[in-house]
Coordinates of N, CA and C in Angstrom, one line a residue:
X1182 N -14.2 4.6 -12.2 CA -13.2 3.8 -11.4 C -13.6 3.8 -10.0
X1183 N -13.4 2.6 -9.3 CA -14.3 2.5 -8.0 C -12.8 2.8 -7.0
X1184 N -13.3 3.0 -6.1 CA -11.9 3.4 -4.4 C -11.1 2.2 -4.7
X1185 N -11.5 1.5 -4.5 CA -9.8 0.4 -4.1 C -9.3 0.4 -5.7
X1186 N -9.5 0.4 -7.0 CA -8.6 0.9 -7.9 C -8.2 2.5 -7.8
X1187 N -8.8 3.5 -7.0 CA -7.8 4.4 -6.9 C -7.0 4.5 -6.0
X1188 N -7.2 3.3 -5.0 CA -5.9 3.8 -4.3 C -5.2 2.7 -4.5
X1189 N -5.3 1.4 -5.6 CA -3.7 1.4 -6.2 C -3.1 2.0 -6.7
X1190 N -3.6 2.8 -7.8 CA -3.7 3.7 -8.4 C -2.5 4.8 -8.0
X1191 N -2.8 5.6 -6.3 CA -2.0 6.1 -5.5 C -0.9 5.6 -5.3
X1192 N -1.0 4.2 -4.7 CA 0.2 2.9 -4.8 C 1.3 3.5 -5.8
X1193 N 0.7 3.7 -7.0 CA 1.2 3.7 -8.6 C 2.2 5.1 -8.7
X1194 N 1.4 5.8 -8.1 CA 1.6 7.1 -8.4 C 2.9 7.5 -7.5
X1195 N 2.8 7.0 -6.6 CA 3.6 7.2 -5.1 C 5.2 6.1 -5.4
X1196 N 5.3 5.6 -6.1 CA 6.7 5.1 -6.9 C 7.6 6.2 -7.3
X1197 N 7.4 7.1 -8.4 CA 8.2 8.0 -8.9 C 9.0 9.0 -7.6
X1198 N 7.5 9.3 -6.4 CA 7.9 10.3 -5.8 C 9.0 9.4 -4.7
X1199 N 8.8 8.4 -4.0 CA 9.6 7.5 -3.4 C 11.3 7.9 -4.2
X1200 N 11.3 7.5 -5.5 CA 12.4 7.0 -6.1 C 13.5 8.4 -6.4
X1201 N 12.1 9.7 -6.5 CA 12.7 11.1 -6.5 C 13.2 11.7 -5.0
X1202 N 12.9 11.1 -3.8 CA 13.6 11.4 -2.6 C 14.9 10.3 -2.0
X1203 N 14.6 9.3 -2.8 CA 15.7 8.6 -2.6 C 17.3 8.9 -3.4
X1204 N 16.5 9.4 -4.4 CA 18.1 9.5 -6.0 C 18.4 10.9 -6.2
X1205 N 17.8 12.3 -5.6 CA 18.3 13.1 -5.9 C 19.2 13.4 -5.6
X1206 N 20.3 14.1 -6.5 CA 21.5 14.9 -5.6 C 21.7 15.8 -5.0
X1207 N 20.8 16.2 -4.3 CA 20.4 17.5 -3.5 C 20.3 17.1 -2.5
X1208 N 21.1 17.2 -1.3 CA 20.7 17.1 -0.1 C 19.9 17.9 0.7
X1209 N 18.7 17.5 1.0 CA 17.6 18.7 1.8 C 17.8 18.7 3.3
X1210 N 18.9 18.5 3.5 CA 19.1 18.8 5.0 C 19.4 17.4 5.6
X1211 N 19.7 17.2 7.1 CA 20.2 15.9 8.2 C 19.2 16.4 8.8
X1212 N 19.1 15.2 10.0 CA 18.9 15.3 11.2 C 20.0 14.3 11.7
X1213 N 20.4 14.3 13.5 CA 21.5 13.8 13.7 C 21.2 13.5 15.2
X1214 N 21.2 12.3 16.0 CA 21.5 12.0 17.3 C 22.8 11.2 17.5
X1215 N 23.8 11.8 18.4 CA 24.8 10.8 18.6 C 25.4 10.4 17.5
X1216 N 25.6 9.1 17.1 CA 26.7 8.9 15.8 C 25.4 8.5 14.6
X1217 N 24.2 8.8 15.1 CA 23.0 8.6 13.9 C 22.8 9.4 12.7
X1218 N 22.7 9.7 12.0 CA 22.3 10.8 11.2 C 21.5 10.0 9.9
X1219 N 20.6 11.0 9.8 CA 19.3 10.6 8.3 C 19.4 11.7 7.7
X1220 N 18.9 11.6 6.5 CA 18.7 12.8 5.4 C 17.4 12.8 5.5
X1221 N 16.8 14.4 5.8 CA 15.6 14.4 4.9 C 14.7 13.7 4.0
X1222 N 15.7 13.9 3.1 CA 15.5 12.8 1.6 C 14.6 11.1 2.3
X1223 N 15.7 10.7 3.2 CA 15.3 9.4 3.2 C 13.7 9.6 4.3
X1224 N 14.1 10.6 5.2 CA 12.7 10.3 5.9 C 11.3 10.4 5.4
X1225 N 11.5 11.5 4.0 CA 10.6 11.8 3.1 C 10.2 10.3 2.4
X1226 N 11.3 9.4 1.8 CA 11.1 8.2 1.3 C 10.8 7.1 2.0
X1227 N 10.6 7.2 2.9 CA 10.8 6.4 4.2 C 9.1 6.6 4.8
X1228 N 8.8 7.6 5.0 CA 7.5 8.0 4.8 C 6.6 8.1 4.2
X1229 N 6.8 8.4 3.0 CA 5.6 8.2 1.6 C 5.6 6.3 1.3
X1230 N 7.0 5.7 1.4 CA 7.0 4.2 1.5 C 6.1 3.2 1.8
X1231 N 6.0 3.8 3.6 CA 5.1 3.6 4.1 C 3.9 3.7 3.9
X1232 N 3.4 4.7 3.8 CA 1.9 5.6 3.2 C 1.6 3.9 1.8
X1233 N 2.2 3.9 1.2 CA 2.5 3.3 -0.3 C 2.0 1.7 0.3
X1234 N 3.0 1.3 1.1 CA 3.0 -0.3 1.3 C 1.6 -0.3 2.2
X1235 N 0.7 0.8 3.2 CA 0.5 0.4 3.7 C -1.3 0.3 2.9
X1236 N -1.0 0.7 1.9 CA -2.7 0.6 0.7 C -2.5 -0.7 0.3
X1237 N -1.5 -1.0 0.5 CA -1.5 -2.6 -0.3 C -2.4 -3.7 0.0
X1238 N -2.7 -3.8 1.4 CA -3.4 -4.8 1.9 C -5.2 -3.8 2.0
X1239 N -4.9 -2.5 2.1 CA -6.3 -1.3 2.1 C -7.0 -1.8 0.6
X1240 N -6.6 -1.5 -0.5 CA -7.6 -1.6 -2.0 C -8.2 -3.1 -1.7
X1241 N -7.3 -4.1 -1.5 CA -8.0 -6.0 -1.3 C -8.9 -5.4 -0.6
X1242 N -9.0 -5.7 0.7 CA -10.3 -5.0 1.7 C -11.1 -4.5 1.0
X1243 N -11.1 -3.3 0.6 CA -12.1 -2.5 -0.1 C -12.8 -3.2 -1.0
X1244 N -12.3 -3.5 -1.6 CA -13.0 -4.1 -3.2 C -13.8 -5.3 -2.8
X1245 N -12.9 -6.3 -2.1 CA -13.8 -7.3 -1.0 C -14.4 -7.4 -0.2
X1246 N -15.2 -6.3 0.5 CA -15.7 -5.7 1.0 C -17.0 -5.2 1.1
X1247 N -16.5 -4.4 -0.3 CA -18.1 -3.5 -1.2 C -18.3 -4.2 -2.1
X1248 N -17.7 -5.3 -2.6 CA -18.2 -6.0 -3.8 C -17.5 -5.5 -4.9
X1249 N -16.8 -4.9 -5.1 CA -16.7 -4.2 -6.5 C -14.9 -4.7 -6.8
X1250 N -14.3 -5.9 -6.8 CA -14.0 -6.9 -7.6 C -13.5 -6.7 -8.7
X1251 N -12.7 -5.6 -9.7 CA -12.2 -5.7 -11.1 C -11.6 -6.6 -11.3
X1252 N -11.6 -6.3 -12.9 CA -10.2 -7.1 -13.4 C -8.9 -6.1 -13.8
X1253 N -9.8 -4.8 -14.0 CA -8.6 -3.7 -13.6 C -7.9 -3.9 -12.2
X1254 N -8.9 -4.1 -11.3 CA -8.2 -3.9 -9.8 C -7.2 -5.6 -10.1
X1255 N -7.8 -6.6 -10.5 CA -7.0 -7.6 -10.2 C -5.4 -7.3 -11.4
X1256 N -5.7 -6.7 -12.1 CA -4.2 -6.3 -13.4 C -3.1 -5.5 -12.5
X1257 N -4.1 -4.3 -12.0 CA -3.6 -3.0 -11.0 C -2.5 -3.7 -9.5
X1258 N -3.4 -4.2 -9.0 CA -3.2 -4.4 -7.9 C -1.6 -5.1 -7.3
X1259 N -1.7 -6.2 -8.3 CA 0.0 -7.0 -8.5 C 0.8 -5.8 -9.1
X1260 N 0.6 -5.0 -9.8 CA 1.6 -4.6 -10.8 C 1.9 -3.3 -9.9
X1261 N 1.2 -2.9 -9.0 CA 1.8 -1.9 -8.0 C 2.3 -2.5 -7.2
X1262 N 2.2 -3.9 -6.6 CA 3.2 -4.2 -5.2 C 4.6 -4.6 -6.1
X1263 N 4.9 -4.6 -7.2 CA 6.0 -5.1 -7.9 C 6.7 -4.0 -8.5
X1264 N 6.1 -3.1 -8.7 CA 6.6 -1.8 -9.2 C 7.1 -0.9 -7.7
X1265 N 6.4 -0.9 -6.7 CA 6.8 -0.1 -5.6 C 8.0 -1.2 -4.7
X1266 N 8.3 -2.2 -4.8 CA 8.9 -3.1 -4.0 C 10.7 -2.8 -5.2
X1267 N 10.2 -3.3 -6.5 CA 11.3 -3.4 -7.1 C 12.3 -1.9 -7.4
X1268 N 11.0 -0.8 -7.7 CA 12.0 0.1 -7.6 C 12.5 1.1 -6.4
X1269 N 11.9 0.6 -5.0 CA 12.5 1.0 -3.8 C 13.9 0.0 -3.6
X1270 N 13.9 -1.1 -3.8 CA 15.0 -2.2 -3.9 C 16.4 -1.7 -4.8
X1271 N 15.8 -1.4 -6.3 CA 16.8 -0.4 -7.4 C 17.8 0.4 -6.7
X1272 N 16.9 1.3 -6.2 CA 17.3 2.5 -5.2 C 17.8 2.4 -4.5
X1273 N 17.5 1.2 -3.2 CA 18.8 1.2 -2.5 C 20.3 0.3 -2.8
X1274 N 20.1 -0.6 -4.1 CA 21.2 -1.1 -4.5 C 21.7 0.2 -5.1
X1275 N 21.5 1.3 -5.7 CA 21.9 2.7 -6.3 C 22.3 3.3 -5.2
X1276 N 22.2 3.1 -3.7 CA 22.6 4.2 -3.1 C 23.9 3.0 -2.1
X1277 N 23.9 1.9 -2.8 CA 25.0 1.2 -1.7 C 24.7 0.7 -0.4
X1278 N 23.4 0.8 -0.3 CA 22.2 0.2 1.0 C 22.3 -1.1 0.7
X1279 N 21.9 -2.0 -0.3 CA 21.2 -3.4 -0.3 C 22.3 -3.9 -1.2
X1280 N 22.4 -4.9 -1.2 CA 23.5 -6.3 -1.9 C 22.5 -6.0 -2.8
X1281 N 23.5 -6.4 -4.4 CA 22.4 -6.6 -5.6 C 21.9 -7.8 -5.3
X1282 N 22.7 -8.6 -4.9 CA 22.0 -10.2 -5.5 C 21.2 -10.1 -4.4
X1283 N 20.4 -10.0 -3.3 CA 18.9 -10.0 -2.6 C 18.4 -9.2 -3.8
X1284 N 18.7 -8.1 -4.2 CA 17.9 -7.3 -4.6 C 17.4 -8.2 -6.3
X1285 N 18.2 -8.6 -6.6 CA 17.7 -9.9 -8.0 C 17.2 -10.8 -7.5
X1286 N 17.3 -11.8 -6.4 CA 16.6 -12.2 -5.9 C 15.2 -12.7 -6.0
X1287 N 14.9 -11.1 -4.6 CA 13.5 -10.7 -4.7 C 12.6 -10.4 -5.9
X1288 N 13.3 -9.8 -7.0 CA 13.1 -9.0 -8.0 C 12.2 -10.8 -8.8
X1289 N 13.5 -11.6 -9.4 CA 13.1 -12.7 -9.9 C 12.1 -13.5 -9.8
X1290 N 12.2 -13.9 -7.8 CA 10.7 -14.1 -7.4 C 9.5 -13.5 -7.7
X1291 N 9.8 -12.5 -7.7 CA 8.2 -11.9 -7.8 C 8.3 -12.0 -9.6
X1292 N 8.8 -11.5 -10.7 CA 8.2 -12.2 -11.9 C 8.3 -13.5 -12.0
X1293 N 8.5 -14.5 -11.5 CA 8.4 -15.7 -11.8 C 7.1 -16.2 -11.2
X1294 N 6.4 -15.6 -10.1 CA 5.0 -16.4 -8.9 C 4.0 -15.1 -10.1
X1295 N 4.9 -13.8 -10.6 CA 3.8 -13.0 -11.6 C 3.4 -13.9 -12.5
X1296 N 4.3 -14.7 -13.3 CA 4.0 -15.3 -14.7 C 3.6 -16.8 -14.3
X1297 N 3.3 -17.4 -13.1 CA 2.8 -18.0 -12.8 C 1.3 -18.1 -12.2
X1298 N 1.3 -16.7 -11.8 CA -0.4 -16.4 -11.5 C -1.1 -16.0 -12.9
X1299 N 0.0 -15.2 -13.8 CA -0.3 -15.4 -15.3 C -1.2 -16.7 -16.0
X1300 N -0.5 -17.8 -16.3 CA -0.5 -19.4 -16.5 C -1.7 -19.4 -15.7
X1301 N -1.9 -19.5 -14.3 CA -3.3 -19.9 -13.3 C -4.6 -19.1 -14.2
X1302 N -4.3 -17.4 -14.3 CA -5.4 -17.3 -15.2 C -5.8 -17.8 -16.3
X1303 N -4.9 -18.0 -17.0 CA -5.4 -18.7 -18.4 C -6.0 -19.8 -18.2
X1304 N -5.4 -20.7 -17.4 CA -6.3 -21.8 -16.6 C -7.5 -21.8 -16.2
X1305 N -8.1 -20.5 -16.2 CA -9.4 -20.3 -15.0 C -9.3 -20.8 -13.6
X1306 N -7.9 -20.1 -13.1 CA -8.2 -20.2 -12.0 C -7.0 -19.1 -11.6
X1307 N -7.7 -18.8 -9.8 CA -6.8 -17.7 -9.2 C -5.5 -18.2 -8.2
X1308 N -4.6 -17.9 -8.3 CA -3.5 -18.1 -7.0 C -4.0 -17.4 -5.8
X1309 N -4.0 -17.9 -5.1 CA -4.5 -17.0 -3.8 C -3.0 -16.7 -3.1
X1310 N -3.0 -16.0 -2.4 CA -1.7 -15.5 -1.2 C -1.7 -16.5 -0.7
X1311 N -0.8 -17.2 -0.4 CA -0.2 -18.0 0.7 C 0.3 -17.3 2.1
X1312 N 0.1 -17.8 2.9 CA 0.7 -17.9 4.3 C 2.2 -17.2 4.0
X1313 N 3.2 -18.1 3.0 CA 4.1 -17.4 2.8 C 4.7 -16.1 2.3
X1314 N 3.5 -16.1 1.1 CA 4.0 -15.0 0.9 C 3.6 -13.9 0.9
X1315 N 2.4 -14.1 2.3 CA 2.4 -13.2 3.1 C 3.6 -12.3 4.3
X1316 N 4.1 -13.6 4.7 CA 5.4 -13.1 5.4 C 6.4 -12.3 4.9
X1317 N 6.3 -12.8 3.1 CA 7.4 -12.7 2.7 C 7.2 -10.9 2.2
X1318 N 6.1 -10.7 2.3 CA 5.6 -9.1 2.0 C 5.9 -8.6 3.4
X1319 N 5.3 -8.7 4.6 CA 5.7 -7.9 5.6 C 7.2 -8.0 6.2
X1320 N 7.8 -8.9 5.6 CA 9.3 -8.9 6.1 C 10.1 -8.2 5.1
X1321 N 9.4 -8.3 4.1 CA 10.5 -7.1 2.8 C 9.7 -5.5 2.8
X1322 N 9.1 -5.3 3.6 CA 8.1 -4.4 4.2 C 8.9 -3.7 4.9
X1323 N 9.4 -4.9 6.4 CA 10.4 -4.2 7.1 C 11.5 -4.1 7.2
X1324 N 12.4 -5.3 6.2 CA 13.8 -4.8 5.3 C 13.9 -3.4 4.9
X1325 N 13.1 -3.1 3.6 CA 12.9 -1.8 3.3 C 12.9 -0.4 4.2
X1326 N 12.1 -0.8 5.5 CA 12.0 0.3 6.1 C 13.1 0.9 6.8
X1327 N 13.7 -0.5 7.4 CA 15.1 -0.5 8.3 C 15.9 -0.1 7.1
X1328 N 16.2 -0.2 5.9 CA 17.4 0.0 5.3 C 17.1 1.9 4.6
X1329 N 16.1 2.3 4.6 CA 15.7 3.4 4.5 C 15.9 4.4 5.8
X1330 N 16.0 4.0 7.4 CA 15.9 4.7 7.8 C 17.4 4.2 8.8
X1331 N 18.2 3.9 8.2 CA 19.8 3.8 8.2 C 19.5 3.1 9.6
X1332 N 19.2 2.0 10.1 CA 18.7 0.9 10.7 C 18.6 1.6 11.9
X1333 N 17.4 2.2 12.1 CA 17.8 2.8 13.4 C 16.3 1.8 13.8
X1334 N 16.2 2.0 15.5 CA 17.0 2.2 16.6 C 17.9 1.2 16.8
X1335 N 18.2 -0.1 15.6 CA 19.2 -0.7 16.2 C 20.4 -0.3 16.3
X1336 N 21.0 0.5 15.2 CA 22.3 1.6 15.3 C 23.0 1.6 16.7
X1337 N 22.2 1.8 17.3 CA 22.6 2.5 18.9 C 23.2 1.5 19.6
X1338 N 22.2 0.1 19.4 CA 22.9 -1.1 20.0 C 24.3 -1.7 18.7
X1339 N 24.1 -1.3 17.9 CA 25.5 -1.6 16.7 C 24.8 -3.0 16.7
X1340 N 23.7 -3.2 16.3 CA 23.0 -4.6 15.9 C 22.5 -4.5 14.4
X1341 N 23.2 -5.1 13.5 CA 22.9 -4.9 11.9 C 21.5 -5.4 11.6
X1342 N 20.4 -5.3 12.4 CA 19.3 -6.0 11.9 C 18.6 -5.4 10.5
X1343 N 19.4 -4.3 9.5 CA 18.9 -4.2 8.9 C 19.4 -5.1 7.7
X1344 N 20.6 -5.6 7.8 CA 21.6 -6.1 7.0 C 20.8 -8.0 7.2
X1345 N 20.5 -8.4 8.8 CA 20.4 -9.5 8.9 C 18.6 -9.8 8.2
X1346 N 17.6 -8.5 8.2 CA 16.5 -8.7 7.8 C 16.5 -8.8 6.2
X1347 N 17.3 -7.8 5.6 CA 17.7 -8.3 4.1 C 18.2 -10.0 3.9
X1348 N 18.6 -10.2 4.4 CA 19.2 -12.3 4.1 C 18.1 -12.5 4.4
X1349 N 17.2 -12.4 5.9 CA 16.2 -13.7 5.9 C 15.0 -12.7 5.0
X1350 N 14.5 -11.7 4.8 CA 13.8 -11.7 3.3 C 14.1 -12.7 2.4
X1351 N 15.9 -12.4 1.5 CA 15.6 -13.3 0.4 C 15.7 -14.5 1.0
X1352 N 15.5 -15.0 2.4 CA 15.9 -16.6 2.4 C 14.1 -17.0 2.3
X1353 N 12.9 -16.6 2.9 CA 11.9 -16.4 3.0 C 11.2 -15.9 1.3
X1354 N 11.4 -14.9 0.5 CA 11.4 -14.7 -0.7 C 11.4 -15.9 -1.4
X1355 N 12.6 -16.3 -1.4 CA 13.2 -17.8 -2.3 C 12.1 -19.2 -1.8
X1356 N 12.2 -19.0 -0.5 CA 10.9 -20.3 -0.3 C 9.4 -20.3 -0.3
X1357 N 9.1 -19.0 -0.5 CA 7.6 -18.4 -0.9 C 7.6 -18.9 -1.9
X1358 N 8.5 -18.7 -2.7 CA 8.4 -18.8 -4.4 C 8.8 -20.0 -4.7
X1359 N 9.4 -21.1 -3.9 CA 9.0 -22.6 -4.2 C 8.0 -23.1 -4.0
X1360 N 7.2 -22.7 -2.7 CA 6.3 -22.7 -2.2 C 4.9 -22.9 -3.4
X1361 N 5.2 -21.5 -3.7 CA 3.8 -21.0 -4.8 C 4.0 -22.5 -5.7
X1362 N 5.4 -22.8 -6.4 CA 5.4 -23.5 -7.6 C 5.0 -25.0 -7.7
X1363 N 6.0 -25.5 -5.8 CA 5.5 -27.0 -5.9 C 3.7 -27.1 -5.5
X1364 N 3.0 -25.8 -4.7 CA 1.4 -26.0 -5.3 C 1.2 -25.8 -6.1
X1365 N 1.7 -25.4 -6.9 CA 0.9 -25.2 -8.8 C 1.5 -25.8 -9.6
X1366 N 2.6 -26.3 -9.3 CA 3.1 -27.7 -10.3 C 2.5 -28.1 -11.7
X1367 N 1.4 -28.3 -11.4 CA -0.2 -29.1 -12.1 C -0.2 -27.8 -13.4
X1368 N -0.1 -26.3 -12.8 CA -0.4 -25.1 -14.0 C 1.0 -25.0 -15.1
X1369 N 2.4 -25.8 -14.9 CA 3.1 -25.8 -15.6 C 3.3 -27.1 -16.6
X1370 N 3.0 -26.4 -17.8 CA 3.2 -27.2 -19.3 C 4.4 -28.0 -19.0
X1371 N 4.5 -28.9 -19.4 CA 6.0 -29.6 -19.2 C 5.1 -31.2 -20.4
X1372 N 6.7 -30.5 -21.5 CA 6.3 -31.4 -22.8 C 7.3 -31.8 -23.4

């Protein structure tokens, strides 16, 4: 197995632990400034998160890079940004952080542009990333991170930017994903 499928791989691995600092019922301690306060828990999730999202764009590089191109890494690679996105999302609709419906949403998009890049392969051919939904990864990148680290430093100013970055995700999410479909149009059976 060559480096950029192991560190999806890590990607993969680093889900469980994310979802085990976000859900336990053990509180491992605060920290506290002023009317701020974080758990442990979340800085630990909040941290490994990071670590997680930030191989996502590292394995592409790599494998593009050095040449070494799977079809493991291309199976691997979607199915960790979908598995670490959707079950950090779970987690915070479980902790009363995120509105379900962004969190189905996002969720929907991403299996629908999945089973659409599905269809492209059978086709012989690849979807590439779009423009958009590239944004629409670093902006639910920084949803996540803000709603993980109880929206600080905007707290201070009482500015909900973590609340207003969740809407324009799914509003960005939802047009990524028309996006993908009215370019691939052409890959959908319609009989």
């Amino acid at each position: 197995m060559n480096l950029a499928n192991r560190i999806t791989l890590v990607r993969i691995f680093l889900v469980p632990i994310i979802m085990f600092f976000l859900l336990i019922k053990v509180n491992l301690g605060s920290f506290s400034i002023s009317d701020f306060s974080i758990t442990y828990n979340q800085i630990a999730a909040a941290l490994i998160f990071i670590v997680a999202a930030s191989t996502d764009g590292l394995d592409g590089y790599i494998a593009r890079k050095n040449k070494i191109v799977t079809n493991l890494g291309k199976l691997l690679d979607p199915l960790a940004d979908k598995l670490l996105v959707a079950a950090v999302l779970i987690s915070l609709v479980e902790m009363d952080k995120l509105n379900a419906l962004i969190a189905i949403v996002i969720i929907s998009r991403e299996f629908a542009v999945t089973g659409l890049r599905q269809i492209a392969l059978l086709e012989g051919s690849v979807m590439a990333a779009s423009t958009w939904g590239k944004w629409k990864t670093a902006i639910q990148i920084t949803m996540i991170i803000a709603l993980l680290i109880n929206n600080f430093p905007f707290n201070f100013i009482d500015f909900p930017f973590d609340v207003i970055a969740s809407w324009v995700a799914a509003a960005i999410t939802v047009y990524s994903g028309v996006d993908y479909f009215l370019k691939n149009k052409h890959l959908i059976p319609v009989e």
